[in-house]
CSV table of C-alpha atoms in Angstrom, one decimal:
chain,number,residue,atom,x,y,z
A,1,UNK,CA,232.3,153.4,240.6
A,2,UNK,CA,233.9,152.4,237.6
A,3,UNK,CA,233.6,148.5,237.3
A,4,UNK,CA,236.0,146.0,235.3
A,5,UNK,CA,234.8,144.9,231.6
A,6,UNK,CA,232.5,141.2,232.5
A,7,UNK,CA,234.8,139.6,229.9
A,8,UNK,CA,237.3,137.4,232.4
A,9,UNK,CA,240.4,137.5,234.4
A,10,UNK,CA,242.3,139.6,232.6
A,11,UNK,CA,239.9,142.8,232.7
A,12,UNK,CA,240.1,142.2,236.5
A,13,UNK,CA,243.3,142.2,236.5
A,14,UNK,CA,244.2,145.6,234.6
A,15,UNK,CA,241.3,146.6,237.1
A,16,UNK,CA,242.8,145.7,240.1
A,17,UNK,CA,246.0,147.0,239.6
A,18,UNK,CA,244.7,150.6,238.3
A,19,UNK,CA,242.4,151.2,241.3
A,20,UNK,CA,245.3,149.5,243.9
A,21,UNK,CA,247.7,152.2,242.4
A,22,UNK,CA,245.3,155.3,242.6
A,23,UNK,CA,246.9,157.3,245.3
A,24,UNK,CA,243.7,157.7,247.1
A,25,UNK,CA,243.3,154.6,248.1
A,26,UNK,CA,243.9,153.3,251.2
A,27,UNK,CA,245.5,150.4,253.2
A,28,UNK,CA,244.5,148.6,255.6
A,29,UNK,CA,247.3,147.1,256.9
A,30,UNK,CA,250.3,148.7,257.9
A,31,UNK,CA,253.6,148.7,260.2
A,32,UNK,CA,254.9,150.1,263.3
A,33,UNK,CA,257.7,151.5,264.6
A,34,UNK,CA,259.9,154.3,263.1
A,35,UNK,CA,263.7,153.1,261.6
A,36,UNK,CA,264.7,151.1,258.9
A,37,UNK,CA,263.2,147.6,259.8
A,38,UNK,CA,259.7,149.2,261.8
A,39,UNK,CA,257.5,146.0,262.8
A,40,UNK,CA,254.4,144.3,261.6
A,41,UNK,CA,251.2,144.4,263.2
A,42,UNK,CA,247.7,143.1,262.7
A,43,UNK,CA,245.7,145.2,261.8
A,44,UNK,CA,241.2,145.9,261.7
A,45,UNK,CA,239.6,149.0,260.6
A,46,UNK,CA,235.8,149.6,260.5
A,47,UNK,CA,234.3,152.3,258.3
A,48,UNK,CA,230.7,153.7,257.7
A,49,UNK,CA,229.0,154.2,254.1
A,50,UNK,CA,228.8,158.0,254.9
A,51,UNK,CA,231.2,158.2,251.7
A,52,UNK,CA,233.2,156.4,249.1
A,53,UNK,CA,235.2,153.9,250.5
A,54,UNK,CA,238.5,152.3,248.7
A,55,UNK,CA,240.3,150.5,250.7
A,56,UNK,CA,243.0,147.5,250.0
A,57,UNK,CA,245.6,145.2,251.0
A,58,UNK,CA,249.0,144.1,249.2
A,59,UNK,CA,251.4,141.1,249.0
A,60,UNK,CA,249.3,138.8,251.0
A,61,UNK,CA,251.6,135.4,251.0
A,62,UNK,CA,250.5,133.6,253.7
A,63,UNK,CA,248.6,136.6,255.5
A,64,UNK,CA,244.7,135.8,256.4
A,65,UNK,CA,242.2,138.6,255.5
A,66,UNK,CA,238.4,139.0,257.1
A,67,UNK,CA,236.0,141.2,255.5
A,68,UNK,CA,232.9,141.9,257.4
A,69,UNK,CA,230.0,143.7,254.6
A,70,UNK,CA,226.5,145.2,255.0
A,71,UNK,CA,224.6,148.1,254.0
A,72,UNK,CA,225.9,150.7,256.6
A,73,UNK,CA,229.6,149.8,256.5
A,74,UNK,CA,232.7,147.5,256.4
A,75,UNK,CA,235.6,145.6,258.7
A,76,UNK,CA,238.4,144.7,257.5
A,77,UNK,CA,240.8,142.9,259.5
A,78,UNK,CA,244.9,142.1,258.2
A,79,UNK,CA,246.5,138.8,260.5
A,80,UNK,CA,249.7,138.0,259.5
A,81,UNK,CA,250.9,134.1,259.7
A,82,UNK,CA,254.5,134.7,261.5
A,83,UNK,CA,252.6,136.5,264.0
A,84,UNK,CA,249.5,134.9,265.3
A,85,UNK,CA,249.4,131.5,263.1
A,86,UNK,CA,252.7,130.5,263.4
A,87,UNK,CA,254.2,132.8,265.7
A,88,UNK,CA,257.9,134.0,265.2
A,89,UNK,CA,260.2,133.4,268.5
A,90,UNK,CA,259.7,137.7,268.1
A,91,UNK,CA,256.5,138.0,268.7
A,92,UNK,CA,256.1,136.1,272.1
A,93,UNK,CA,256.2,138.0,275.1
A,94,UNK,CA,257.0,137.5,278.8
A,95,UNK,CA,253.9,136.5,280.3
A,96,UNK,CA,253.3,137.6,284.6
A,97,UNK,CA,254.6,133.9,285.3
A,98,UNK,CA,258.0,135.1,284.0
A,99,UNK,CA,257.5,132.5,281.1
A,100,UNK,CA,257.2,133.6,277.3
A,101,UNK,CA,254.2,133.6,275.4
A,102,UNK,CA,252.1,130.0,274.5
A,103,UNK,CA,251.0,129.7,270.9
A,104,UNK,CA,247.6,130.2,272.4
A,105,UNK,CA,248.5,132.9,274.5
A,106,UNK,CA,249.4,135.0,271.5
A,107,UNK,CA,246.5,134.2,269.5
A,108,UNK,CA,244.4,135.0,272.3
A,109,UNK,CA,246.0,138.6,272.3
A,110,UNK,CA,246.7,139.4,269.0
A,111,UNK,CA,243.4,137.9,267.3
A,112,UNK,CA,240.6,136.8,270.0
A,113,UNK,CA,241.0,140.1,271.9
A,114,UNK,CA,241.8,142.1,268.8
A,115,UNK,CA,238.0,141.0,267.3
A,116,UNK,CA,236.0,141.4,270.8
A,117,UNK,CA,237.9,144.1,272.6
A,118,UNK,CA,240.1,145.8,270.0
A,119,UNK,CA,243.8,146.4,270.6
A,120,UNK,CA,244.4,150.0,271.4
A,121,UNK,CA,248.1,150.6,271.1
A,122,UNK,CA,248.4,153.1,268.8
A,123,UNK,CA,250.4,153.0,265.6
A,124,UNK,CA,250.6,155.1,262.5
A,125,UNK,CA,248.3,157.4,265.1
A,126,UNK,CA,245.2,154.8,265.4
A,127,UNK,CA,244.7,151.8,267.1
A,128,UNK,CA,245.6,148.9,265.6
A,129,UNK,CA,242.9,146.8,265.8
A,130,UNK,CA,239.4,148.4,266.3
A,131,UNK,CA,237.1,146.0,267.9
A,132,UNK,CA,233.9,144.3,265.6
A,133,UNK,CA,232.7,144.6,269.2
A,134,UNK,CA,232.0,148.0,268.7
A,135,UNK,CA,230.5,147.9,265.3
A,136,UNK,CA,228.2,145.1,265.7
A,137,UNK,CA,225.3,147.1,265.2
A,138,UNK,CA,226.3,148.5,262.2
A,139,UNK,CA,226.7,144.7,260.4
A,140,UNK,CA,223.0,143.5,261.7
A,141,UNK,CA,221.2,143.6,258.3
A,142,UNK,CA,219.9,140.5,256.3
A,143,UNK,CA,222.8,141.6,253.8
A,144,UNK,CA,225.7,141.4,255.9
A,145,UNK,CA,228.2,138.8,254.7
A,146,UNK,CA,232.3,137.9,256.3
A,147,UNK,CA,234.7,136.8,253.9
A,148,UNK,CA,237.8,134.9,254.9
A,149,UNK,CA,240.6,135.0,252.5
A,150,UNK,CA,243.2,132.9,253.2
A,151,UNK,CA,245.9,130.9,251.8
A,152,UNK,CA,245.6,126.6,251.0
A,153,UNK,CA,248.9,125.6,253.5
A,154,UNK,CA,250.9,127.1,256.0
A,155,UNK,CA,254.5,128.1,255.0
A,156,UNK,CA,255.9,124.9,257.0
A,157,UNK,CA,254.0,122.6,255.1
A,158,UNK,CA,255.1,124.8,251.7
A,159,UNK,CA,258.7,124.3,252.7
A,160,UNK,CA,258.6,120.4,254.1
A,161,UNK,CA,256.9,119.4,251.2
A,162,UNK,CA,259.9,121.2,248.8
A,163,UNK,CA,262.1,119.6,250.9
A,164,UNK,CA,260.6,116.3,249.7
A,165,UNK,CA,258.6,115.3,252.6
A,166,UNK,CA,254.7,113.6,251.6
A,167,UNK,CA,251.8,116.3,251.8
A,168,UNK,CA,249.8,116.6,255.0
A,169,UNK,CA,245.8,115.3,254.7
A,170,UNK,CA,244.0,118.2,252.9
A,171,UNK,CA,242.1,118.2,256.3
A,172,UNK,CA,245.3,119.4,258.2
A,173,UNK,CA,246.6,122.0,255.1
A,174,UNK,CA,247.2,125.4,256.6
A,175,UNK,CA,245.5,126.6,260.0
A,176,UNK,CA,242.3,125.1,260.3
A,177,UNK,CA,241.5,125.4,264.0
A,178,UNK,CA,242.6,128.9,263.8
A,179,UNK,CA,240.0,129.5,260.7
A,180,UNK,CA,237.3,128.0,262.4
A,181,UNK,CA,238.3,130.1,266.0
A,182,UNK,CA,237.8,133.2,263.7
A,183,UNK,CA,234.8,131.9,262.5
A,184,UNK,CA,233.3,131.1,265.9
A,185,UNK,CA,234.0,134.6,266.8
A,186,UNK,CA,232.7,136.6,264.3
A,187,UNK,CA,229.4,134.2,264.3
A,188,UNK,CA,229.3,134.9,267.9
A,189,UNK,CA,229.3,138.7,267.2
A,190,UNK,CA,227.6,139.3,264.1
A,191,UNK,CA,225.0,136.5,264.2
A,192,UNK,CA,223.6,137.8,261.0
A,193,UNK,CA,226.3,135.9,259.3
A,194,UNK,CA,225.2,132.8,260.2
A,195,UNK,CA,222.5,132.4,257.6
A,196,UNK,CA,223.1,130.6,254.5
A,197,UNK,CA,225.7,132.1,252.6
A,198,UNK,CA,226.5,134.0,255.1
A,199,UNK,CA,230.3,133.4,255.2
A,200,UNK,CA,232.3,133.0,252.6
A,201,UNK,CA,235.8,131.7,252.2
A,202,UNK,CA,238.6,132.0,249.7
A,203,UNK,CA,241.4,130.1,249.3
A,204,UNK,CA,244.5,132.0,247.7
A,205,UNK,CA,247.8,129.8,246.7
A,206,UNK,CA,250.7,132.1,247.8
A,207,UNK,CA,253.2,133.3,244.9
A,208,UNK,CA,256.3,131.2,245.0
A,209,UNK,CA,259.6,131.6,244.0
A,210,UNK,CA,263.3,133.5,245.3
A,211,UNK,CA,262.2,136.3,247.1
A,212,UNK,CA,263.1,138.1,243.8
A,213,UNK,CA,261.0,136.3,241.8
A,214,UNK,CA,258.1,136.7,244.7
A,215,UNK,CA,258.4,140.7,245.5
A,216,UNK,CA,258.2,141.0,241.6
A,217,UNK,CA,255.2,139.1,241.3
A,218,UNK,CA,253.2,141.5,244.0
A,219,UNK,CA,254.2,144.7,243.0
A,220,UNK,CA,253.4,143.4,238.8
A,221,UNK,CA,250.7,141.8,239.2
A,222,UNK,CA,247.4,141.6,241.0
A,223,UNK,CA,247.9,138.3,243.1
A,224,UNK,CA,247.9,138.7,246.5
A,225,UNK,CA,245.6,142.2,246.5
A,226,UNK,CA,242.5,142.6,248.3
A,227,UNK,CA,240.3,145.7,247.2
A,228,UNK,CA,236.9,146.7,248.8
A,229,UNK,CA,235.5,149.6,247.1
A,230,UNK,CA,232.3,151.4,248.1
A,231,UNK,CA,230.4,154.1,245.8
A,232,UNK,CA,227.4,156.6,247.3
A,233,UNK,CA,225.8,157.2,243.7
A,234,UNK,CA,227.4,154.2,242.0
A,235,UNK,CA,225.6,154.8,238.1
A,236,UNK,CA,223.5,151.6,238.0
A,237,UNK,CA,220.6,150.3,236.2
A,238,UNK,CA,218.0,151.8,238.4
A,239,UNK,CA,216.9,155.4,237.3
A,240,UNK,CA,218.5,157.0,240.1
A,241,UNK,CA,221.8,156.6,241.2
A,242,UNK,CA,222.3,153.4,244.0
A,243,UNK,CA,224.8,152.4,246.7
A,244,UNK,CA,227.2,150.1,245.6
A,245,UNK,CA,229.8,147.6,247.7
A,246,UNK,CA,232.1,145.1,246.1
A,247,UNK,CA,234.9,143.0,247.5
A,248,UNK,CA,238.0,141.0,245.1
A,249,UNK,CA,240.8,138.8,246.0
A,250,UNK,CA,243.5,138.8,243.1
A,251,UNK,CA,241.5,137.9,240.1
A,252,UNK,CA,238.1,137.0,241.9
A,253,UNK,CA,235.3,139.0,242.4
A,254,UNK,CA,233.9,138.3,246.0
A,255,UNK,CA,230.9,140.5,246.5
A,256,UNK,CA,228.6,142.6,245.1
A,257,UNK,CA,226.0,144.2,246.6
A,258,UNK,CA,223.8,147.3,245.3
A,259,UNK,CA,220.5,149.3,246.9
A,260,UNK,CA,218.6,152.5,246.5
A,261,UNK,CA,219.7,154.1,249.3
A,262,UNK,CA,217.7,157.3,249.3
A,263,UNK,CA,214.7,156.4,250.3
A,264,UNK,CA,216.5,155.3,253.5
């Protein structure tokens, strides 16, 4: 694994944006639905440390991102704010009452669920949402960490306040019952994250702008990329060859985490 120069931001940022454009990397969110307007979904993928790993996300603007890392493999899970935070009139179905969907209701199904049970539906030929459930055991080690990366306010309070309306308490900014849901769950799962420093969050402040201004700040630059990138025989100090995991949101390195993995 090539790493970025230790000299600041802007060395991360070239880095980002080269390894993010490298065609075999890989995304970890994506759509479903064939046509020209197919439909977002959230997405969670789990993989093992049986090879290199690069994996990433793009133009996060209000999206929430968890990152789940040991020493045998990674989750990373893509929730999008119109469709479990703040829940577009879309994205609520017709419950067995006859009634459309509760706020709750479509949390419960498109996040709670999606963590313990996994959502199977298929889409781009795998299931959206494999379940941390399922790969508890692989994130059991004293060096597992979760990262949450998600942005300071919630589009409504973005928009109120541009409209001229007072800021909400700092307390209230963006989703926090929702956060700390997702928190509860993946404590509840992986109690190895409970320790002290266990979980980690990252506040992101959403580009802003006309939707012009926006869509050219995410494809140019690297603010609103996530990049998880593992290497079997990363060159390190050591005199043989180590494992090596590390995690960045836009211009901040997140974690960084490397062992001799051959006398495993």
């Amino acid at each position: 694994m090539i790493l970025p120069a230790p000299n600041g931001p802007e060395q991360i940022e070239e880095y980002i944006m080269r390894e993010t454009q490298d065609p075999n990397v890989q995304m970890f969110v994506w759509n479903t639905g064939s046509g020209a307007k197919p439909s977002d979904v959230n997405t969670a993928i789990s993989r093992d440390f049986s090879m290199n790993r690069n994996l990433f996300t793009p133009d996060l603007k209000g999206c929430t991102v968890l990152a789940v890392i040991s020493r045998k493999g990674v989750f990373l899970g893509h929730y999008w704010e119109s469709i479990s935070f703040d829940p577009d009139a879309t994205q609520r179905l017709v419950t067995t009452t006859g009634q459309l969907e509760s706020d709750d209701e479509i949390w419960d199904r498109t996040v709670r669920k999606g963590l313990t049970e996994g959502v199977n539906v298929k889409s781009e030929g795998v299931p959206q949402q494999q379940s941390l459930t399922d790969f508890a055991r692989d994130f059991s080690d004293e060096h597992t960490k979760a990262y949450l990366i998600r942005p300071q306010k919630s589009q409504s309070q973005e928009l109120s306040e541009e409209g001229g309306a007072p800021p909400a308490p700092e307390a209230e900014w963006g989703y926090p019952t929702r956060w700390a849901e997702m928190r509860t769950i993946v404590e509840g799962l992986i109690p190895a994250v409970k320790k002290p420093g266990g979980w980690t969050t990252r506040v992101y402040m959403p580009v802003s702008g006309s939707q012009e201004e926006v869509q050219d700040q995410l494809d140019s630059t690297s603010r609103g990329r996530v990049l998880f990138k593992f290497d079997t025989t990363h060159s390190g100090s050591r005199r043989k060859p180590v494992r090596r995991a590390m995690l960045w949101s836009e211009q901040q390195e997140l974690h960084s985490d490397e062992w001799n993995g051959w006398d495993e």
